[in-house]
mmCIF file of C-alpha atoms and ligand atoms in Angstrom:
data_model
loop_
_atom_site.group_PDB
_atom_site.id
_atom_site.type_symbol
_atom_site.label_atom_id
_atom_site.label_comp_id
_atom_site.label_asym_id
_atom_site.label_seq_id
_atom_site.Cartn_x
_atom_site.Cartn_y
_atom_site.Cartn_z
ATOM 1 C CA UNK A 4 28.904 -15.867 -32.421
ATOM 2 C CA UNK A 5 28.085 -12.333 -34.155
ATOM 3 C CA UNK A 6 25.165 -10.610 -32.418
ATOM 4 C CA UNK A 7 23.423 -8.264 -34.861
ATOM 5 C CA UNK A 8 21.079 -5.673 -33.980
ATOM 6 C CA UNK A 9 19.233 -4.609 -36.808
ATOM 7 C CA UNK A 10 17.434 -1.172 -36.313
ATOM 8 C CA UNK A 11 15.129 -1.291 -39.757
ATOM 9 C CA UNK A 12 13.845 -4.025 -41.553
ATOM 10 C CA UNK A 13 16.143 -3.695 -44.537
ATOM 11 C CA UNK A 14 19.184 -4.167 -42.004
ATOM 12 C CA UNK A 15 16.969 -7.269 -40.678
ATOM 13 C CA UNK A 16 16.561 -8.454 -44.464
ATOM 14 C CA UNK A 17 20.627 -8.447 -44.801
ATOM 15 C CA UNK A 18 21.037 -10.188 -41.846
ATOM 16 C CA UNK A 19 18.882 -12.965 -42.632
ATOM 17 C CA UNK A 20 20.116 -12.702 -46.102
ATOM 18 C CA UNK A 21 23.453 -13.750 -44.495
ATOM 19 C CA UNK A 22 22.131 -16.410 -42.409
ATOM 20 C CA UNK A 23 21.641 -14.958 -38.924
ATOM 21 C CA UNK A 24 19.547 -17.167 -36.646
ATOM 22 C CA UNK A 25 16.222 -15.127 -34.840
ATOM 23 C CA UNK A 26 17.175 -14.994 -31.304
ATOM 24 C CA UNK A 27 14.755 -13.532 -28.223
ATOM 25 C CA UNK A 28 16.053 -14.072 -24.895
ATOM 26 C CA UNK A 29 17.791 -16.731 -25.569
ATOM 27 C CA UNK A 30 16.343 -19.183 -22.660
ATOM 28 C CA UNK A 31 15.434 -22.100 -24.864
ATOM 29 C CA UNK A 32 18.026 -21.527 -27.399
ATOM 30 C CA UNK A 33 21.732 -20.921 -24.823
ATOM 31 C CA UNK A 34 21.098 -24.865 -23.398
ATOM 32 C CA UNK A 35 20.998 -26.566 -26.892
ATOM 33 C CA UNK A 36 23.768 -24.333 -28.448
ATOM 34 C CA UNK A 37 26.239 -24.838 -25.776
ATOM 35 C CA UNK A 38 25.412 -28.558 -26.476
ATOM 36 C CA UNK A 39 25.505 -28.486 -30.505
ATOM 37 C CA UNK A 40 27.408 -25.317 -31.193
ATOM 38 C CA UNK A 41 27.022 -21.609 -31.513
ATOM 39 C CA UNK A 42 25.532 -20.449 -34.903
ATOM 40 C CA UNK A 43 28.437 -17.539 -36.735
ATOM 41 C CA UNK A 44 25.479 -14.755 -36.281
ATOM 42 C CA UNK A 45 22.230 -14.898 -34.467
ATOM 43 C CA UNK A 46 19.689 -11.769 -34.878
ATOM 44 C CA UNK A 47 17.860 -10.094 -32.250
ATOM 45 C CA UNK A 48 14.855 -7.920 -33.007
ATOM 46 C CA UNK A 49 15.141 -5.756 -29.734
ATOM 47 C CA UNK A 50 16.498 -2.836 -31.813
ATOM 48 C CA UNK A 51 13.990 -2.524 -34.161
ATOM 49 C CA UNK A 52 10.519 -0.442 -33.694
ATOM 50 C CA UNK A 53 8.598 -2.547 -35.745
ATOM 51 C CA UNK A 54 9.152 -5.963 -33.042
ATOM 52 C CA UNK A 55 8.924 -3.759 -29.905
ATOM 53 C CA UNK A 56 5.029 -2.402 -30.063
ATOM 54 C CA UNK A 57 2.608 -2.594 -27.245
ATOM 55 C CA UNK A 58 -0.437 -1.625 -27.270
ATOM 56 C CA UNK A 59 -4.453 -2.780 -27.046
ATOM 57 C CA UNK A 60 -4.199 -3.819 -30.396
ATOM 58 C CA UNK A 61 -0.486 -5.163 -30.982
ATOM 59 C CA UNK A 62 2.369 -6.630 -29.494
ATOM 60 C CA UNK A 63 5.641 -7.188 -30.700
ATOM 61 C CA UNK A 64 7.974 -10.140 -31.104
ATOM 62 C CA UNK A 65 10.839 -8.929 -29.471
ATOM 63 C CA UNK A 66 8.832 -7.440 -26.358
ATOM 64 C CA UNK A 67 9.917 -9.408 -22.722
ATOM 65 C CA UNK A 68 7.149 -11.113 -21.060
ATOM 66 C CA UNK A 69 7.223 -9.220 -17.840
ATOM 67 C CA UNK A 70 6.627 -6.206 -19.614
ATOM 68 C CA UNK A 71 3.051 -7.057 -21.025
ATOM 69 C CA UNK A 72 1.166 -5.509 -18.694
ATOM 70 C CA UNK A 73 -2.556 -3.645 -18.459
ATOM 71 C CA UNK A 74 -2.200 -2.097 -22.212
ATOM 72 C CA UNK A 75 -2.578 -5.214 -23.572
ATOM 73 C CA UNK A 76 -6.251 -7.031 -23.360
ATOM 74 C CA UNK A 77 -6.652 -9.485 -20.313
ATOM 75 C CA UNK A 78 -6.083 -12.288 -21.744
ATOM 76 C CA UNK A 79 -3.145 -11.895 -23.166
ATOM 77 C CA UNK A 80 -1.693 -10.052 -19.951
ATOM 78 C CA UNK A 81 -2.664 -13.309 -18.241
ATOM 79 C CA UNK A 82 -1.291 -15.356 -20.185
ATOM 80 C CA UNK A 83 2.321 -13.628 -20.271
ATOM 81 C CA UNK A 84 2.212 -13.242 -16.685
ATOM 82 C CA UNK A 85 2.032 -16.892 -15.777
ATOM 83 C CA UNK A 86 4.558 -18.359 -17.909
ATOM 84 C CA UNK A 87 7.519 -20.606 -15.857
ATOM 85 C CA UNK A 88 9.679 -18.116 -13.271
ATOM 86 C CA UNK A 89 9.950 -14.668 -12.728
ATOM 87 C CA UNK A 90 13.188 -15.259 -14.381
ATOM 88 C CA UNK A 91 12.130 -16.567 -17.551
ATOM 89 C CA UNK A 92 9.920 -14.070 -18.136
ATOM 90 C CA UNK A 93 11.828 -10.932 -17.669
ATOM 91 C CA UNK A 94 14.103 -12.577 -20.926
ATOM 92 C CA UNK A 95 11.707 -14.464 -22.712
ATOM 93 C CA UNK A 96 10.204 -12.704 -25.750
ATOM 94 C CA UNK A 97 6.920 -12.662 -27.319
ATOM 95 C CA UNK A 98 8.224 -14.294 -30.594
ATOM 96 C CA UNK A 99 10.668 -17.122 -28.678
ATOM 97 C CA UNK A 100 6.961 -18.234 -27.152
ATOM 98 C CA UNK A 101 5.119 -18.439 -30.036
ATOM 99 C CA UNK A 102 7.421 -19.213 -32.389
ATOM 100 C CA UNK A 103 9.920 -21.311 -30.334
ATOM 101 C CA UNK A 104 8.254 -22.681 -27.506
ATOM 102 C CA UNK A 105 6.702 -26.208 -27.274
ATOM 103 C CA UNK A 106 4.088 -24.965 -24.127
ATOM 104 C CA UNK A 107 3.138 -21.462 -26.291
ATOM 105 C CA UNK A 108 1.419 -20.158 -23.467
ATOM 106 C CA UNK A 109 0.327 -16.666 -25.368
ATOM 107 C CA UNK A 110 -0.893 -18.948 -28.203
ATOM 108 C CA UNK A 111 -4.187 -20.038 -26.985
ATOM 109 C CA UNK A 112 -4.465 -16.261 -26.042
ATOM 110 C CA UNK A 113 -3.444 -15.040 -29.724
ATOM 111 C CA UNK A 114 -5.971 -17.546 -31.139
ATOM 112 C CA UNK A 115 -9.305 -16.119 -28.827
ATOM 113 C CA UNK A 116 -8.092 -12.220 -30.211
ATOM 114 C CA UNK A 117 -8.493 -13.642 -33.467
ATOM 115 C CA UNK A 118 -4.693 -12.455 -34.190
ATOM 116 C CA UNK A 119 -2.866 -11.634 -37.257
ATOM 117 C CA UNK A 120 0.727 -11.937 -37.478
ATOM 118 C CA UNK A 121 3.460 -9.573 -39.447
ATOM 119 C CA UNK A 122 6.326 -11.596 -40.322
ATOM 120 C CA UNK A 123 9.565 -10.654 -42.649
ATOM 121 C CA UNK A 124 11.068 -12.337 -45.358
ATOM 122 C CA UNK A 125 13.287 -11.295 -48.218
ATOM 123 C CA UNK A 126 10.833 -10.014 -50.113
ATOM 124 C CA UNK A 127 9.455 -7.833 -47.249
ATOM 125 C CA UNK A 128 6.651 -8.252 -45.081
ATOM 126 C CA UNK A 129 3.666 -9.584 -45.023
ATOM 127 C CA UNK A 130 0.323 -10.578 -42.771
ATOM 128 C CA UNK A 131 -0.378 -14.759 -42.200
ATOM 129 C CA UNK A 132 -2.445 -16.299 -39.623
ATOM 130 C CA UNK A 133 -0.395 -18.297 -36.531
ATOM 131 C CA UNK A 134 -0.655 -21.658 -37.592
ATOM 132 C CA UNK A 135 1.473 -20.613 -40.699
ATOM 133 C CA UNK A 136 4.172 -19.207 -38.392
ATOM 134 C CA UNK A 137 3.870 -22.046 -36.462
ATOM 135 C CA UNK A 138 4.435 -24.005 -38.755
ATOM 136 C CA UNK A 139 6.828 -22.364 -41.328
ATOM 137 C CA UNK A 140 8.681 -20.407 -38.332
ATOM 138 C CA UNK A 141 8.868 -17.375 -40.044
ATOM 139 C CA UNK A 142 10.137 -14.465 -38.869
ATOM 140 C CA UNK A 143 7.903 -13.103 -36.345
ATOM 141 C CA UNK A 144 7.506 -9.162 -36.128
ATOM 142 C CA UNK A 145 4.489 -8.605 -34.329
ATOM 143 C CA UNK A 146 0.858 -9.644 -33.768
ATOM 144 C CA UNK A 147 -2.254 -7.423 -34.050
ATOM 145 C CA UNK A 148 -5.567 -8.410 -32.952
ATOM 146 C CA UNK A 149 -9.060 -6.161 -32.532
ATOM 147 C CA UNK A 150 -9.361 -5.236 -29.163
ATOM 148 C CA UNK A 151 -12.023 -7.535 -27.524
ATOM 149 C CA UNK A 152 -14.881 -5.930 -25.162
ATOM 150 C CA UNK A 153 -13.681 -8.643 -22.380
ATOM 151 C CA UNK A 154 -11.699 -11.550 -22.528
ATOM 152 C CA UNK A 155 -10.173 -13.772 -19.580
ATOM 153 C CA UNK A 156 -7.437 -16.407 -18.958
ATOM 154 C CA UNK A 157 -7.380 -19.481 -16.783
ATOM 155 C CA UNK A 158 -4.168 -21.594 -16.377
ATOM 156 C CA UNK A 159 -4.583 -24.297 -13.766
ATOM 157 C CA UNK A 160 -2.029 -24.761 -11.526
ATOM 158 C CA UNK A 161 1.243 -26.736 -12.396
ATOM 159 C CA UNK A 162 4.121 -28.456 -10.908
ATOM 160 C CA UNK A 163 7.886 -27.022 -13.134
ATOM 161 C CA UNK A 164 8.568 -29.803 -15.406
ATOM 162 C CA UNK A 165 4.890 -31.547 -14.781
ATOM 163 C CA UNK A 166 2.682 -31.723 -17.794
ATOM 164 C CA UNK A 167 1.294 -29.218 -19.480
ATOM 165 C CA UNK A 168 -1.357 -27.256 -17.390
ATOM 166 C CA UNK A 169 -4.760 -26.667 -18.402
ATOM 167 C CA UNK A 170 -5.389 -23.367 -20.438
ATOM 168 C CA UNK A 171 -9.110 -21.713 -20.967
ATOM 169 C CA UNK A 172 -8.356 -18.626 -23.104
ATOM 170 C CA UNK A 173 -11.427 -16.155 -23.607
ATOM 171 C CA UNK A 174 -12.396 -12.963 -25.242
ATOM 172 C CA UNK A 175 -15.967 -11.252 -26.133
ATOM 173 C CA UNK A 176 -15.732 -9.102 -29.487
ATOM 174 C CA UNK A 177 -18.319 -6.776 -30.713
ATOM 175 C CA UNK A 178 -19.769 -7.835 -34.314
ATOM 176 C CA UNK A 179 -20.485 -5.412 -36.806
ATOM 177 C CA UNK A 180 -23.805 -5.975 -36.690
ATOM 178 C CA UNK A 181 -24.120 -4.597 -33.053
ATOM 179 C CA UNK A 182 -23.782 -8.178 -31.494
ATOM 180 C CA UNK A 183 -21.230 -9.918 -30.028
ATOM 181 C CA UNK A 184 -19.176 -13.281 -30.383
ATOM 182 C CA UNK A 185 -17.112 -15.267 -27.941
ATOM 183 C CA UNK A 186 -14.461 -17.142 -28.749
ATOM 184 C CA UNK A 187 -12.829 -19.770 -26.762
ATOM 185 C CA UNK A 188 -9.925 -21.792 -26.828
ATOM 186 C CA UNK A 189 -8.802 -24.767 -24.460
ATOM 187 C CA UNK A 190 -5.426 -26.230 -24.222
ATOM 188 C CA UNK A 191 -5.287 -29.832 -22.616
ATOM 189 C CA UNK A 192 -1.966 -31.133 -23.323
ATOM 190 C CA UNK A 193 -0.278 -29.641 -26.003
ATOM 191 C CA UNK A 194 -3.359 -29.821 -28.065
ATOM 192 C CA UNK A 195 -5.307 -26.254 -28.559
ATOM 193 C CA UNK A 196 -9.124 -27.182 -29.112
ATOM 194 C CA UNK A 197 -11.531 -24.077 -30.319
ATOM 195 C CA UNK A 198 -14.583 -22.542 -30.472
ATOM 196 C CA UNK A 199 -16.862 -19.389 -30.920
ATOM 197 C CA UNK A 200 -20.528 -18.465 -31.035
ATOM 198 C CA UNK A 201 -22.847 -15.459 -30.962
ATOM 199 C CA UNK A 202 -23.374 -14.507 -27.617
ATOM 200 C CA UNK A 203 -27.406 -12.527 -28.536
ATOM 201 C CA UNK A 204 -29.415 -14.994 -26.537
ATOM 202 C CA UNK A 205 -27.962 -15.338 -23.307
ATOM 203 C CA UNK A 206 -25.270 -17.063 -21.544
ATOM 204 C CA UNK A 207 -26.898 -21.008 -21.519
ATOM 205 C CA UNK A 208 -27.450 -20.595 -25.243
ATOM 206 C CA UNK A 209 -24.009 -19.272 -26.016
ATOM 207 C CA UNK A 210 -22.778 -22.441 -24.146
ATOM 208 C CA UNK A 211 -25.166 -24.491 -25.658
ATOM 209 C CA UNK A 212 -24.096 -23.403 -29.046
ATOM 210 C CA UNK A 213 -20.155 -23.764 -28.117
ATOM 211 C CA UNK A 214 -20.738 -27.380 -27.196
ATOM 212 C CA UNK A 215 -21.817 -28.055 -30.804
ATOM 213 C CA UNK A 216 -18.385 -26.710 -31.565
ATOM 214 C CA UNK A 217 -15.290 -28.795 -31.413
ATOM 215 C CA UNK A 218 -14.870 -27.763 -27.735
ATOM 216 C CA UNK A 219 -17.909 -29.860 -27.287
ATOM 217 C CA UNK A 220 -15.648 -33.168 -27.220
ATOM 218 C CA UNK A 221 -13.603 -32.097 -24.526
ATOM 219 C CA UNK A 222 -13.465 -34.617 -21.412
ATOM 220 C CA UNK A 223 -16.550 -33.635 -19.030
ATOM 221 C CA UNK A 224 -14.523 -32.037 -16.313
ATOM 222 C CA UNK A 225 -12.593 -29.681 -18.565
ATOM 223 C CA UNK A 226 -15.715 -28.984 -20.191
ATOM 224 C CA UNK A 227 -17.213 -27.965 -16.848
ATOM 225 C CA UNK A 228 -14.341 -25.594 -16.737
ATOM 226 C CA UNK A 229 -14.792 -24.283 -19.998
ATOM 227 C CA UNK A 230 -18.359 -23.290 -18.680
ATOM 228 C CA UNK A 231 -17.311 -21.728 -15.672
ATOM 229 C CA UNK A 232 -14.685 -19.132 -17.404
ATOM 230 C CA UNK A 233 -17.069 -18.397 -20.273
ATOM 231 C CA UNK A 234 -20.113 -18.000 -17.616
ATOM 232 C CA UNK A 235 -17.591 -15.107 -15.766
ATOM 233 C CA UNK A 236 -16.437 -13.792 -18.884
ATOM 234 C CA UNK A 237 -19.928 -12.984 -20.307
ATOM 235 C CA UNK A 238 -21.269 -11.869 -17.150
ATOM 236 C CA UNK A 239 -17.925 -9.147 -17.082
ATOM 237 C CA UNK A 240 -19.194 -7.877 -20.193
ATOM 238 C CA UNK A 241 -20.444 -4.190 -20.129
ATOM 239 C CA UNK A 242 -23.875 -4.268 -22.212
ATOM 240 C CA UNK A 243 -24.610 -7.418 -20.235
HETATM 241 C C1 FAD B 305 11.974 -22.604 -16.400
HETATM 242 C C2 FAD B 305 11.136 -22.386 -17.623
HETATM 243 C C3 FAD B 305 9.741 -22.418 -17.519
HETATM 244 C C4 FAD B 305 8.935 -22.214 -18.630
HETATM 245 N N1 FAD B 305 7.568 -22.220 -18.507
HETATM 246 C C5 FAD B 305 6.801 -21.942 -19.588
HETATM 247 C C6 FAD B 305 5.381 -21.858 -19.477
HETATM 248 O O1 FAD B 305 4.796 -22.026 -18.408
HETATM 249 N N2 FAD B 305 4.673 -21.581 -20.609
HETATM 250 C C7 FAD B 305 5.275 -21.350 -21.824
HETATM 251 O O2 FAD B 305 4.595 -21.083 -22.794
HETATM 252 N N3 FAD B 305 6.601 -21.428 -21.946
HETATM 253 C C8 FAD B 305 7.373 -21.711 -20.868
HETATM 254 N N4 FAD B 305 8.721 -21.749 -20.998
HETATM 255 C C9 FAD B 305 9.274 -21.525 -22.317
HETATM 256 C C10 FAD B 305 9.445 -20.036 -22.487
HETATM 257 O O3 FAD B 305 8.234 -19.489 -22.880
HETATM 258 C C11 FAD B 305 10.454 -19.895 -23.566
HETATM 259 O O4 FAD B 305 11.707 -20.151 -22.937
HETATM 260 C C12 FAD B 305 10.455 -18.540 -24.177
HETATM 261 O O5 FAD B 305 9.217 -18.098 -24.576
HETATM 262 C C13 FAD B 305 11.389 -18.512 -25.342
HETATM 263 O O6 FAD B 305 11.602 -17.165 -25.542
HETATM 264 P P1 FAD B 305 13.004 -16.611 -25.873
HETATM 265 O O7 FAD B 305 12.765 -15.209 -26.294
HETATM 266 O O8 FAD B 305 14.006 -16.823 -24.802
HETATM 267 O O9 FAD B 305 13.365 -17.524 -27.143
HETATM 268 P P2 FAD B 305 14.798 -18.004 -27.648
HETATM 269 O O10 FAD B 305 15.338 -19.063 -26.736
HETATM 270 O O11 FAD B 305 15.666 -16.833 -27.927
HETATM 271 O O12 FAD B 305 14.373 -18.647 -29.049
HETATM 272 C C14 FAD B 305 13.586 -19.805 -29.076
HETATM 273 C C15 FAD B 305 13.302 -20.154 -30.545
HETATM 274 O O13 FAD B 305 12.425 -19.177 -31.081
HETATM 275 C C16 FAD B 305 12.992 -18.616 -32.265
HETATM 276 N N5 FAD B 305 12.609 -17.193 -32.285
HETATM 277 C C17 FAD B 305 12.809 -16.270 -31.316
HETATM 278 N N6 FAD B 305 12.283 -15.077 -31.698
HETATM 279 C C18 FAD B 305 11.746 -15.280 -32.920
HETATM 280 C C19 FAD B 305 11.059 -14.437 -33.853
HETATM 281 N N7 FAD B 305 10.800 -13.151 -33.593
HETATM 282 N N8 FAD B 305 10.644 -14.975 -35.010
HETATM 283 C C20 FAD B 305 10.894 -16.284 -35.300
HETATM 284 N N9 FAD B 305 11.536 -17.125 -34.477
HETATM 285 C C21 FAD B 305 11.960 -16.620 -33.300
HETATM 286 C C22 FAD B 305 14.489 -18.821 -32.151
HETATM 287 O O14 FAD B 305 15.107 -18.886 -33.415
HETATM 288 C C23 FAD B 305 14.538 -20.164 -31.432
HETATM 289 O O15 FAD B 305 14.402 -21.226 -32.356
HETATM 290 C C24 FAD B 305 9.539 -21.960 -19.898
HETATM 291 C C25 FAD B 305 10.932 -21.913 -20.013
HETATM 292 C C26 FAD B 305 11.739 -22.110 -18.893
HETATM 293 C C27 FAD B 305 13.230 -22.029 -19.061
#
């Protein structure tokens, strides 16, 4: 297998042009190719400025987990920092989670920043919203997001190999208008439920209003957990 190392995106163009396979770290992929067979090139983004931002408002694709640290909003900090081993995330990339993962850990975070994703194809790049890269796997090359005024991240805790743990994802953003808006999202299984609302009268009407949401059919005793990270996530906020 041909590793390329493309160091602009016209170099990343020609090597997807001639068929090289997106690689991160390599932790999901290594297992199932020493199974099936080794692809003749694979392409990994860790060369190229474009996939390795990180900052309060982006984060690249090819940027290791262990290295998202307190430049990057809460939740998403939280969220890198709890994904499997120590191991796994010092190789793991930003793009092999979202794009390649079935758990997506930083997705429920992604989602609660409201993110953006810049992805490349042949015709250069473009912006899309993550259930299209999700879905279409694009190329990821980074994510940008506005930074929140507080956010927070609960992962309950989980046996390796158990089922999928419990994820509350939150962030506060300031509105335009001088308000603000929270928006929540909850993964129970592999299933990412979400929500927002306008936070102007108070914390028990901001829940209120997010129970009329979709989160609002969660099972009670996720629900009550729901409650309890929005509740500390509001009450972190600065103007109150
Ligand atoms: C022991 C263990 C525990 C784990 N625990 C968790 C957990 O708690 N939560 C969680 O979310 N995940 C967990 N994972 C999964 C982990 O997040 C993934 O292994 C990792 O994110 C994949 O990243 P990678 O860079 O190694 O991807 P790779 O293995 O290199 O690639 C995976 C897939 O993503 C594609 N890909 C990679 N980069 C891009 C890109 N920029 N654009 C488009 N496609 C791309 C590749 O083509 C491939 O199909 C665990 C994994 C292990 C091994």
């Amino acid at each position: 297998m041909l590793l390329r190392l493309p160091t602009s995106l016209t170099e990343a163009q020609n090597c997807m042009a001639e068929g090289a396979v997106p690689i991160g770290g390599a932790t999901l992929v290594w297992a199932l190719w020493q199974r099936d067979g080794f692809p003749e090139q694979a392409m990994s983004l860790r060369s190229l400025p474009e996939a390795n931002v990180i900052g309060r408002e982006a984060l690249g694709a090819a940027v290791l987990l262990h290295r998202i640290d307190d430049r990057v909003p809460e939740v998403m900090r939280g969220a890198a920092s709890t994904v499997g081993t120590g191991a796994v995330r010092r190789t793991a990339t930003v793009g092999g989670n979202i794009v390649g993962s079935t758990l997506r850990c930083l997705l429920p975070a992604a989602l609660v920043l409201d993110t953006r994703a810049t992805v490349l194809d042949r015709d250069g790049t473009f912006e899309t919203d993550l259930a299209e890269v999700v879905a279409k796997r694009h190329l990821l090359l980074s994510l940008r997001w506005r930074a929140p005024t507080t956010s927070g991240y609960h992962k309950a805790p989980a046996e390796v190999g158990g089922p999928p743990p419990l994820v509350v994802a939150t962030a506060v953003h300031a509105q335009e208008d001088g308000g603000r808006r929270v928006r929540v999202a909850v993964r129970d299984g592999y299933e990412v439920t979400g929500g927002s609302a306008d936070c102007a009268a108070g914390t028990d009407e901001t829940l209120r209003v997010l129970d009329t949401t979709a989160l609002g059919s969660l099972p009670p005793e996720i629900g009550d957990v729901m409650r309890r990270e929005v509740s500390g996530v509001l009450g972190r906020t600065t103007d109150g």
